[in-house]
Short mmCIF file of C-alpha atoms in Angstrom, two decimals:
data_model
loop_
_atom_site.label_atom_id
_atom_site.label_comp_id
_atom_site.label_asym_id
_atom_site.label_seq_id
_atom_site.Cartn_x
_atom_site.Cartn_y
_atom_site.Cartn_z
CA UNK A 1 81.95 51.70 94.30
CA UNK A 2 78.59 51.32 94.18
CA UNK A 3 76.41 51.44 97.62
CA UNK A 4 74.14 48.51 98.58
CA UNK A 5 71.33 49.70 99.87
CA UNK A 6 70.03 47.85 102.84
CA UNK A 7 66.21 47.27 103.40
CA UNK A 8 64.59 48.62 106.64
CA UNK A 9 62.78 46.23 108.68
CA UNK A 10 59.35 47.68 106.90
CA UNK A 11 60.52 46.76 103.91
CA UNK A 12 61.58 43.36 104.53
CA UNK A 13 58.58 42.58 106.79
CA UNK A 14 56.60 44.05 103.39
CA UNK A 15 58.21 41.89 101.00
CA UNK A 16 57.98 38.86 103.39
CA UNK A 17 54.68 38.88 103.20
CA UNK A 18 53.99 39.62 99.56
CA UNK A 19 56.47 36.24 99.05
CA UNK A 20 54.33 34.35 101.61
CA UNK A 21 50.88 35.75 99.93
CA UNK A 22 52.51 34.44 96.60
CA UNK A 23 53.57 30.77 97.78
CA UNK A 24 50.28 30.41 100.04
CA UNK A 25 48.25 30.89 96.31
CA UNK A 26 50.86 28.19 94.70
CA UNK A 27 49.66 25.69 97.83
CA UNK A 28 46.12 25.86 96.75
CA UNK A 29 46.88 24.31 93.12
CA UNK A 30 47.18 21.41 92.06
CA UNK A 31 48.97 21.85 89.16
CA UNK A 32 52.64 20.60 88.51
CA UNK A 33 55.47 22.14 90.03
CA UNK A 34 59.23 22.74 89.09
CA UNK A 35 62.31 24.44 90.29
CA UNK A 36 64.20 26.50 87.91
CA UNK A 37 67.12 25.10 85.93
CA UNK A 38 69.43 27.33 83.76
CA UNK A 39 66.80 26.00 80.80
CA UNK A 40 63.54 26.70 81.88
CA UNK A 41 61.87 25.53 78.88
CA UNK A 42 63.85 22.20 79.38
CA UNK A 43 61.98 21.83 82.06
CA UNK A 44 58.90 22.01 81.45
CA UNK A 45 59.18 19.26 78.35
CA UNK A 46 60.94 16.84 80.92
CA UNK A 47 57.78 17.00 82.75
CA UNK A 48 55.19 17.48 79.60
CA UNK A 49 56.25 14.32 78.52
CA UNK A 50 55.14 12.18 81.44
CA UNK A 51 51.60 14.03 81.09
CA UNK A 52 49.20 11.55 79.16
CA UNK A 53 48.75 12.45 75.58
CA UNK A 54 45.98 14.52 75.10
CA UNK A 55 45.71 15.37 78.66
CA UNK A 56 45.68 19.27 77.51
CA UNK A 57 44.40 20.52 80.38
CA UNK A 58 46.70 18.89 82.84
CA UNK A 59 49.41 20.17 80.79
CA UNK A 60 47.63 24.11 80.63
CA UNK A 61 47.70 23.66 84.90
CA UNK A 62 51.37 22.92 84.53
CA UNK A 63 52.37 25.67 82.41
CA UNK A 64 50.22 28.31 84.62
CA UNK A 65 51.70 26.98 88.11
CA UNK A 66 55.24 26.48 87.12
CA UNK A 67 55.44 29.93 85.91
CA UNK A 68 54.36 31.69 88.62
CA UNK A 69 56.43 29.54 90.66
CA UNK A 70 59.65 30.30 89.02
CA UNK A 71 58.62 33.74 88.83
CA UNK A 72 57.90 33.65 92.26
CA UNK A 73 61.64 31.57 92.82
CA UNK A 74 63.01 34.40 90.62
CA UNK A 75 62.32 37.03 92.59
CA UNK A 76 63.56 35.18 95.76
CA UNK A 77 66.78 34.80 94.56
CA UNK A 78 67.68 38.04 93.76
CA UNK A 79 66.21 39.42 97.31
CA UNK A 80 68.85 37.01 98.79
CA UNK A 81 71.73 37.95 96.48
CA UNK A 82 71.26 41.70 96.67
CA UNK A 83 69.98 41.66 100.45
CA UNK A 84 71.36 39.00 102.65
CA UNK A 85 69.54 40.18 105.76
CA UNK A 86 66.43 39.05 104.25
CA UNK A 87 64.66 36.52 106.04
CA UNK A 88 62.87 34.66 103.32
CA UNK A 89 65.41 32.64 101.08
CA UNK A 90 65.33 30.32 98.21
CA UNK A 91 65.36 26.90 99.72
CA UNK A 92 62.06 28.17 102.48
CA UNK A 93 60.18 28.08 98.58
CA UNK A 94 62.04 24.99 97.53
CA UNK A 95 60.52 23.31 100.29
CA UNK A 96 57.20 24.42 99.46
CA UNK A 97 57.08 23.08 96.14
CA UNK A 98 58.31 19.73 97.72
CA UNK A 99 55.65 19.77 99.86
CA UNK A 100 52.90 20.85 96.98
CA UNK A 101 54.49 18.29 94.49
CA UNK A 102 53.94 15.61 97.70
CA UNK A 103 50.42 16.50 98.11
CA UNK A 104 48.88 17.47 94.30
CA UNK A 105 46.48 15.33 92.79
CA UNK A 106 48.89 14.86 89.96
CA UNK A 107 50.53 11.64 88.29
CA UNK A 108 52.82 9.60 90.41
CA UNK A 109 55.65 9.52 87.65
CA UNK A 110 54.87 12.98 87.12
CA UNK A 111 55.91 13.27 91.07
CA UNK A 112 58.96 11.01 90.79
CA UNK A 113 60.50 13.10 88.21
CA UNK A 114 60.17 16.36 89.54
CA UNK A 115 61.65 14.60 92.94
CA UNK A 116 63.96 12.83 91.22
CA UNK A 117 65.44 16.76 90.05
CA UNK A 118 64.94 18.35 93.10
CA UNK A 119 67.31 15.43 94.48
CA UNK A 120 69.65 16.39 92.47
CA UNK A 121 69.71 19.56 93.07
CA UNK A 122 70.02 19.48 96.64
CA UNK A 123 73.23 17.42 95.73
CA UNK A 124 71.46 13.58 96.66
CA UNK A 125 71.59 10.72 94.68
CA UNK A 126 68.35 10.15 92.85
CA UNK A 127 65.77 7.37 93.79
CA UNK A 128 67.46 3.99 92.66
CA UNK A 129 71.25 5.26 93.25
CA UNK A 130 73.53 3.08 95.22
CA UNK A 131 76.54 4.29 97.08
CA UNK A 132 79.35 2.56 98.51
CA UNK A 133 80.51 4.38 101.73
CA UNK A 134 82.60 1.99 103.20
CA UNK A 135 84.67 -0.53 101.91
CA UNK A 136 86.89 -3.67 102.96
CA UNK A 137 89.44 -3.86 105.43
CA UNK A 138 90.44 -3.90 108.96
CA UNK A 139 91.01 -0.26 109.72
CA UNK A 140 88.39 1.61 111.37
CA UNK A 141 85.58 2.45 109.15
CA UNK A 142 86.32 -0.49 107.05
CA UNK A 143 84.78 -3.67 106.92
CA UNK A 144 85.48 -7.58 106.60
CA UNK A 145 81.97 -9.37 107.13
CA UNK A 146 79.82 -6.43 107.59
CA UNK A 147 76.27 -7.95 109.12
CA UNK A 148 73.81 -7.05 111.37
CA UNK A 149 72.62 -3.23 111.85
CA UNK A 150 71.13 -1.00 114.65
CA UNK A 151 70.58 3.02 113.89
CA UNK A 152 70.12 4.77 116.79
CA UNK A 153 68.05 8.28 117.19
CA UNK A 154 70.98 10.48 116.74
CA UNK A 155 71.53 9.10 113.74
CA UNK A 156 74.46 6.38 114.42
CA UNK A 157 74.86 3.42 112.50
CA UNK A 158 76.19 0.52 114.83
CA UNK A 159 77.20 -2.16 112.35
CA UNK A 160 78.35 -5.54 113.15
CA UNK A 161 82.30 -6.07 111.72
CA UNK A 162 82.27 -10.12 112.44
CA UNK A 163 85.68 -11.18 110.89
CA UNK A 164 87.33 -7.87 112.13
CA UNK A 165 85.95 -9.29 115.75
CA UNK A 166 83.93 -5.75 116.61
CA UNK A 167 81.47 -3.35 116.39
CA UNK A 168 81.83 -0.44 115.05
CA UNK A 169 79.65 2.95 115.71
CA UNK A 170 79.69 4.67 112.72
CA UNK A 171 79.52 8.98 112.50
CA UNK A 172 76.49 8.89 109.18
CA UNK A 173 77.11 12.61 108.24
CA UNK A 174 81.58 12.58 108.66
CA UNK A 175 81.25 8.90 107.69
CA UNK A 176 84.08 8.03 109.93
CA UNK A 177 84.08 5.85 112.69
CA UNK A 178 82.90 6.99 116.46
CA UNK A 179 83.78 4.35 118.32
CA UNK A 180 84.78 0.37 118.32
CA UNK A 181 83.56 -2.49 120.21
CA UNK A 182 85.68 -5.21 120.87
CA UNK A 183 86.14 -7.68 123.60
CA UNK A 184 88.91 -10.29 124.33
CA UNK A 185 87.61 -12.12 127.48
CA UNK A 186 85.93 -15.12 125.78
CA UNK A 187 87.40 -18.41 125.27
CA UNK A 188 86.76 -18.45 121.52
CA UNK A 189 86.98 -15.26 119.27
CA UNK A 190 84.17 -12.21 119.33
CA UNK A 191 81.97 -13.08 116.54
CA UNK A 192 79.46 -10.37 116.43
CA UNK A 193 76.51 -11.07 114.03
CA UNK A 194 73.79 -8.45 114.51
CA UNK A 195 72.87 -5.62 117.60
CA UNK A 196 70.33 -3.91 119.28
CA UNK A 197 71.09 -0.94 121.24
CA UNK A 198 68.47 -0.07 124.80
CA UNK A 199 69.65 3.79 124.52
CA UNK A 200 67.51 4.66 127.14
CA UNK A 201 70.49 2.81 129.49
CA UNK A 202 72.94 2.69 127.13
CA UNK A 203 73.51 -1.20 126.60
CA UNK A 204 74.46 -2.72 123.41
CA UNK A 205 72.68 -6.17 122.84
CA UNK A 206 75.15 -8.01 120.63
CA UNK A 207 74.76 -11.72 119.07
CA UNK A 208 78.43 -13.70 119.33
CA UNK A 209 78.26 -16.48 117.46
CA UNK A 210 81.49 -17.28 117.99
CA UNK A 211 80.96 -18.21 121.67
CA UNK A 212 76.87 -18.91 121.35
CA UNK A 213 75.68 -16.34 123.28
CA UNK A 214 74.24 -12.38 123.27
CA UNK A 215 77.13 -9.81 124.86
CA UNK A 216 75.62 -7.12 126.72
CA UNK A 217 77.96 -4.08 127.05
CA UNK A 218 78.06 -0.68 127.90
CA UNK A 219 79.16 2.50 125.46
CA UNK A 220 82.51 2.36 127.03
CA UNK A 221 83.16 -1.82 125.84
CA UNK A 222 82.52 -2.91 129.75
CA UNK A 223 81.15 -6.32 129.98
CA UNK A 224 77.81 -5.89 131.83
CA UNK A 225 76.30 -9.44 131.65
CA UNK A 226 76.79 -12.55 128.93
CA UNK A 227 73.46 -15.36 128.44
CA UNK A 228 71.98 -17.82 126.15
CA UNK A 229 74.93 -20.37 126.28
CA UNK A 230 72.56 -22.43 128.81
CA UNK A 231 70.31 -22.81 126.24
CA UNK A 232 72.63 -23.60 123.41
CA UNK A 233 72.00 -21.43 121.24
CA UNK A 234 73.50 -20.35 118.13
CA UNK A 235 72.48 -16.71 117.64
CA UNK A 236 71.33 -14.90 114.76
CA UNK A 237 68.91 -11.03 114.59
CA UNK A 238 68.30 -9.76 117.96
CA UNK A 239 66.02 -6.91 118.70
CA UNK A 240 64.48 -5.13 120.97
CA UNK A 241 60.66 -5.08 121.48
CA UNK A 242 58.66 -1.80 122.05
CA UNK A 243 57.75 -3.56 125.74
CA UNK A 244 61.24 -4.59 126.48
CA UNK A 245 61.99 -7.73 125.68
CA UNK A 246 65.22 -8.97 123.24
CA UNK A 247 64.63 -11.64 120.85
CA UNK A 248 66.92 -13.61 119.26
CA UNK A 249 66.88 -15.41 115.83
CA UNK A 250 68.60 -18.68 116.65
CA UNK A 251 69.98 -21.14 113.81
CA UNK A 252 68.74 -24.18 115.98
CA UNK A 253 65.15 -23.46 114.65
CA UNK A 254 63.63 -21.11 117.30
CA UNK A 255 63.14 -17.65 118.03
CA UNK A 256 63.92 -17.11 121.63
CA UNK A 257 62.34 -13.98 123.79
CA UNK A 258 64.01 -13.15 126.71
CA UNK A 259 64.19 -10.61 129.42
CA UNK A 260 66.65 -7.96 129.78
CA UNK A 261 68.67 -9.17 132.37
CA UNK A 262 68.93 -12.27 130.70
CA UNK A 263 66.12 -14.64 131.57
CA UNK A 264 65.10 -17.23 129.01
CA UNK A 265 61.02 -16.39 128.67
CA UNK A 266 59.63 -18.52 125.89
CA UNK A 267 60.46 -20.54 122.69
CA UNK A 268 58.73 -21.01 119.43
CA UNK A 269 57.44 -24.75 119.02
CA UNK A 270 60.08 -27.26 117.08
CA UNK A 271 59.38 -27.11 113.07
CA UNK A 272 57.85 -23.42 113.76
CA UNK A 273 60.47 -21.86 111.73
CA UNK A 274 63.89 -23.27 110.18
CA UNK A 275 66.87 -20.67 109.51
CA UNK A 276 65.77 -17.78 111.40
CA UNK A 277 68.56 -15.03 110.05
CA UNK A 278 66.72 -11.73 111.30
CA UNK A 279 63.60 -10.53 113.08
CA UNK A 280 61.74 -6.91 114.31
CA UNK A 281 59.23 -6.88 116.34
CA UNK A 282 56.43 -4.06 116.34
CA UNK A 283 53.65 -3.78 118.81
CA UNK A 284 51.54 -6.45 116.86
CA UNK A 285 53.52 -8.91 115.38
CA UNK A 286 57.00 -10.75 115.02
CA UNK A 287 58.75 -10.63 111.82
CA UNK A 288 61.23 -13.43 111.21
CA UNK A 289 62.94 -14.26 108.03
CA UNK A 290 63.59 -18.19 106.55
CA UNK A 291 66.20 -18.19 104.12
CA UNK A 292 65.46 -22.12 103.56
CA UNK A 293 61.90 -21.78 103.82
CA UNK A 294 62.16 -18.68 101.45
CA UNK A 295 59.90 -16.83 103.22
CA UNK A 296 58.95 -14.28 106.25
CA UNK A 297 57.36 -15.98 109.02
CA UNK A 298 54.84 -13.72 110.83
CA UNK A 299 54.13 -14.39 115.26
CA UNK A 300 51.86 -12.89 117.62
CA UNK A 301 53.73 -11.88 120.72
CA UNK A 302 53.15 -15.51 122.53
CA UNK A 303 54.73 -16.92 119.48
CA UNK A 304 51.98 -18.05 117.40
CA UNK A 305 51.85 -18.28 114.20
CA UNK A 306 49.79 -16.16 111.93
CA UNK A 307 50.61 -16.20 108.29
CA UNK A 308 53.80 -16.16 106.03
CA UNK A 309 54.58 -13.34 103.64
CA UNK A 310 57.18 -13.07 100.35
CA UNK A 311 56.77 -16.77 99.03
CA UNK A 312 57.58 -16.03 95.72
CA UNK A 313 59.15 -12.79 96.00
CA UNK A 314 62.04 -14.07 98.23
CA UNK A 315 65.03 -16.35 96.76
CA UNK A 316 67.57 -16.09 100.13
CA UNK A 317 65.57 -13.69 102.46
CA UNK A 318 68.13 -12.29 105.69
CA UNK A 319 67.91 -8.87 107.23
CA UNK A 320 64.54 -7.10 108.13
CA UNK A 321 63.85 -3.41 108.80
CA UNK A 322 60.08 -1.51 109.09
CA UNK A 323 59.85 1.31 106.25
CA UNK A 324 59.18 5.13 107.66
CA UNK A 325 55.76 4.40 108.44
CA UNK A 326 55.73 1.31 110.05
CA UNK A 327 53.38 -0.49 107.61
CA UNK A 328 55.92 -2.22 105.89
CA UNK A 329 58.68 -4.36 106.22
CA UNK A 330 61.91 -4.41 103.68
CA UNK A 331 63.61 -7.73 102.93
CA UNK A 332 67.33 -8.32 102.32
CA UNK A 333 66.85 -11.07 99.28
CA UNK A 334 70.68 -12.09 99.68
CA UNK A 335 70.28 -15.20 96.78
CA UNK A 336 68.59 -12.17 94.57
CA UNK A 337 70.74 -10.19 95.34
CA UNK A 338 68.29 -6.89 95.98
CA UNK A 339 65.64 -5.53 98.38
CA UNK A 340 62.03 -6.24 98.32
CA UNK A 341 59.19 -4.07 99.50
CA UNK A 342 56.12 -5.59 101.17
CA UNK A 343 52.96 -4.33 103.45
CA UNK A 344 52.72 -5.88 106.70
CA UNK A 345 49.74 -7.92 105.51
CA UNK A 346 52.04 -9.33 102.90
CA UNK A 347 51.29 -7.70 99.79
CA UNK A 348 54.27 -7.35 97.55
CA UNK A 349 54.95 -3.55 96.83
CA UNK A 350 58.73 -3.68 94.60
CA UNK A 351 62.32 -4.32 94.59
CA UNK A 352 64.67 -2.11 94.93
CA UNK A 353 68.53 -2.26 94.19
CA UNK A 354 68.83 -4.99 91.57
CA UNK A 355 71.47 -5.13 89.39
CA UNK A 356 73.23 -2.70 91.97
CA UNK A 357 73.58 -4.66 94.94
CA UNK A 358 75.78 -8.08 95.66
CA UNK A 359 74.45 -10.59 98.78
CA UNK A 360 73.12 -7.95 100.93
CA UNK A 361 72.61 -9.04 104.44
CA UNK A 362 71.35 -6.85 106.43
CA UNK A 363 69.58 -3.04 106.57
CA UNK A 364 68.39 -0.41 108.24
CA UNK A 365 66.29 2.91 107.61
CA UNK A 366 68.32 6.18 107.95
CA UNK A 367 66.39 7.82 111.04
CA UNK A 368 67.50 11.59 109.34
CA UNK A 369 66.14 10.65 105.77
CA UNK A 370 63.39 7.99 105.08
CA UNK A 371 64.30 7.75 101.42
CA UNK A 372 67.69 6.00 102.58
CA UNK A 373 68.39 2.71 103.48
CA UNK A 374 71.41 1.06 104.99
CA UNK A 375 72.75 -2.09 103.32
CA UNK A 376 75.50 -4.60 104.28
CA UNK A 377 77.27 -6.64 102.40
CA UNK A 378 79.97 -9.41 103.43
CA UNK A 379 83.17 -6.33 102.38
CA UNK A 380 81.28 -3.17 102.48
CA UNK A 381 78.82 -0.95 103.63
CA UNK A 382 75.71 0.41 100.94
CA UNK A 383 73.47 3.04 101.11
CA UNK A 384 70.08 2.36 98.55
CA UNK A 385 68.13 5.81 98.04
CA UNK A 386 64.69 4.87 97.71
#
């Protein structure tokens, strides 16, 4: 048998650094990166074709940088193969081509593809993919009339399970269900249409549109407090604001902001909006979707209006959610049946999802991954990698 010979800590700490020496020169270019694939020259025509034509130099910068990188990823591999006490491994230099790719001064489509394969690699759908990861039914983890979505910060997906009666908290990496809400105290049946969770006190914020009103609960389905029935409304998006208030979408023609506790604070004006199906609120501004008016309606925090976004983008719009960076918002389009990309200022950016997705209603941004979105649709559950 032959011995494996184990590297003191000299040697490791020597060849640590020569690796980090290496990728530290790779992070000063840039030049084109790629991963190695069991056909390396493969490879590098995938990306050689998304160069321009005639760009010779661009191409020259490729060839130099991705060789020294696999060279580089080469020799990485085999220190982890034949010495597993080594520190530095094969996905630490992974990640630093991500991050070069991210940040080099190269073509965006030249980006997207090499993205697009390190995806792949990593086992995740490429950009454009859409999964279904939960389907119809009325066990738990299944859905009839999947709606309105909250994702908490440990990475929960509480999703809204309105013919079913209940809310279900939803386990993103086992994909299996957590926990069910579901109350029987009302005189007509829970209809749950969207949530908003305060974690810092552990309250769910639920819309019933069954009985007219918002359902506040704790994590353990205890009835804390019920309100909006003296104002008649019929209840739509709720969320929470970053100063603590809830408001509530509310298919009477108003958005409604009220306290926590319950307390009806303020109104829009009559005519100021029509079928108010979803809204998020940032520090600046409300964001409210029309699905008759085919558009997003955009408030300052005393309800005034300021400008609407999407006309001519938007066929049905309905659920809302902010994209990683806060600066823009992405649209359910349920009547076109996909999910469309603005700025906050209004500025169409894309759509995402068509062909792929059927009357989605609401969404939600994966708090773990920002190129992952949530989507539901009236019998299943979507996720759209962006």
């Amino acid at each position: 048998m032959t011995k494996v010979h184990h590297l003191a800590d000299e040697e490791i700490e020597e060849k640590n650094e020569l690796l980090e020496s290496e990728v530290n020169k790779l992070t000063m270019r840039s030049g084109i990166q790629k991963t190695r694939n069991r056909n390396r020259g493969q490879d590098r025509d995938i990306l050689k074709s998304v160069v321009g034509e005639g760009d010779r130099a661009e191409e020259r910068k490729f060839n130099t940088t991705f060789s020294d990188f696999v060279d580089v990823k080469m020799e990485t591999q085999v220190l982890a193969t034949n010495h597993p006490e080594m520190v530095m491994k094969t996905e630490k230099l992974s990640a630093y081509a991500d991050h070069i790719v991210s940040d080099a001064e190269i073509p965006e489509e030249t980006k997207e593809v090499y993205l697009d394969v390190r995806r792949v690699e990593k086992g995740h759908p490429v950009k454009g993919s859409v999964l279904e990861v939960f389907g119809s039914g009325s066990m738990p983890g299944q859905f009839s009339g999947a709606e309105g979505i909250y994702i908490k910060n440990n990475g929960q997906w509480v999703i809204c399970d309105v013919n079913n009666h209940r809310v279900q908290v939803i386990d993103p990496i086992q994909l299996c269900c957590d926990l069910i809400l579901q109350f029987h105290a009302f005189p007509k049946s829970f209809n749950p249409w969207n949530v908003t969770v305060d974690e810092d006190n552990d309250q769910y914020f639920m819309t019933d549109r069954g009985n007219g009103q918002v359902v506040v609960s704790s994590g353990q389905s205890k009835i804390l407090n019920c309100f909006g029935r003296k104002e008649g409304i019929d209840p739509t998006g709720i969320c929470l604001s970053p100063d603590g208030f809830i408001f509530i979408g509310d298919l009477n023609g108003y958005v409604r902001k009220y306290n926590k506790s319950g307390e009806h604070i303020a109104r829009t004006e009559k005519g100021q909006v029509s079928n108010p199906w979803d809204l998020i609120v940032n520090k600046k501004c409300i964001f409210v979707s029309d699905w008759i008016r085919r558009c997003v309606h955009v408030l300052n925090h005393q309800m005034q209006s300021i400008r609407d976004i999407g006309k001519g983008h938007l066929e049905g719009p309905y659920g809302l959610c902010f994209d990683h960076q806060q600066d823009g918002i992405y649209v359910c389009d349920q009547s076109g049946h996909r999910v469309v990309h603005f700025n906050c200022d209004g500025e169409f950016l894309s759509y995402k999802g068509q062909g792929q997705l059927e009357y989605p209603r609401y969404i939600a941004l994966c708090k773990d991954n920002p190129y992952r979105l949530v989507v539901t649709q009236p019998r299943c559950v979507k996720l759209l990698y962006i």
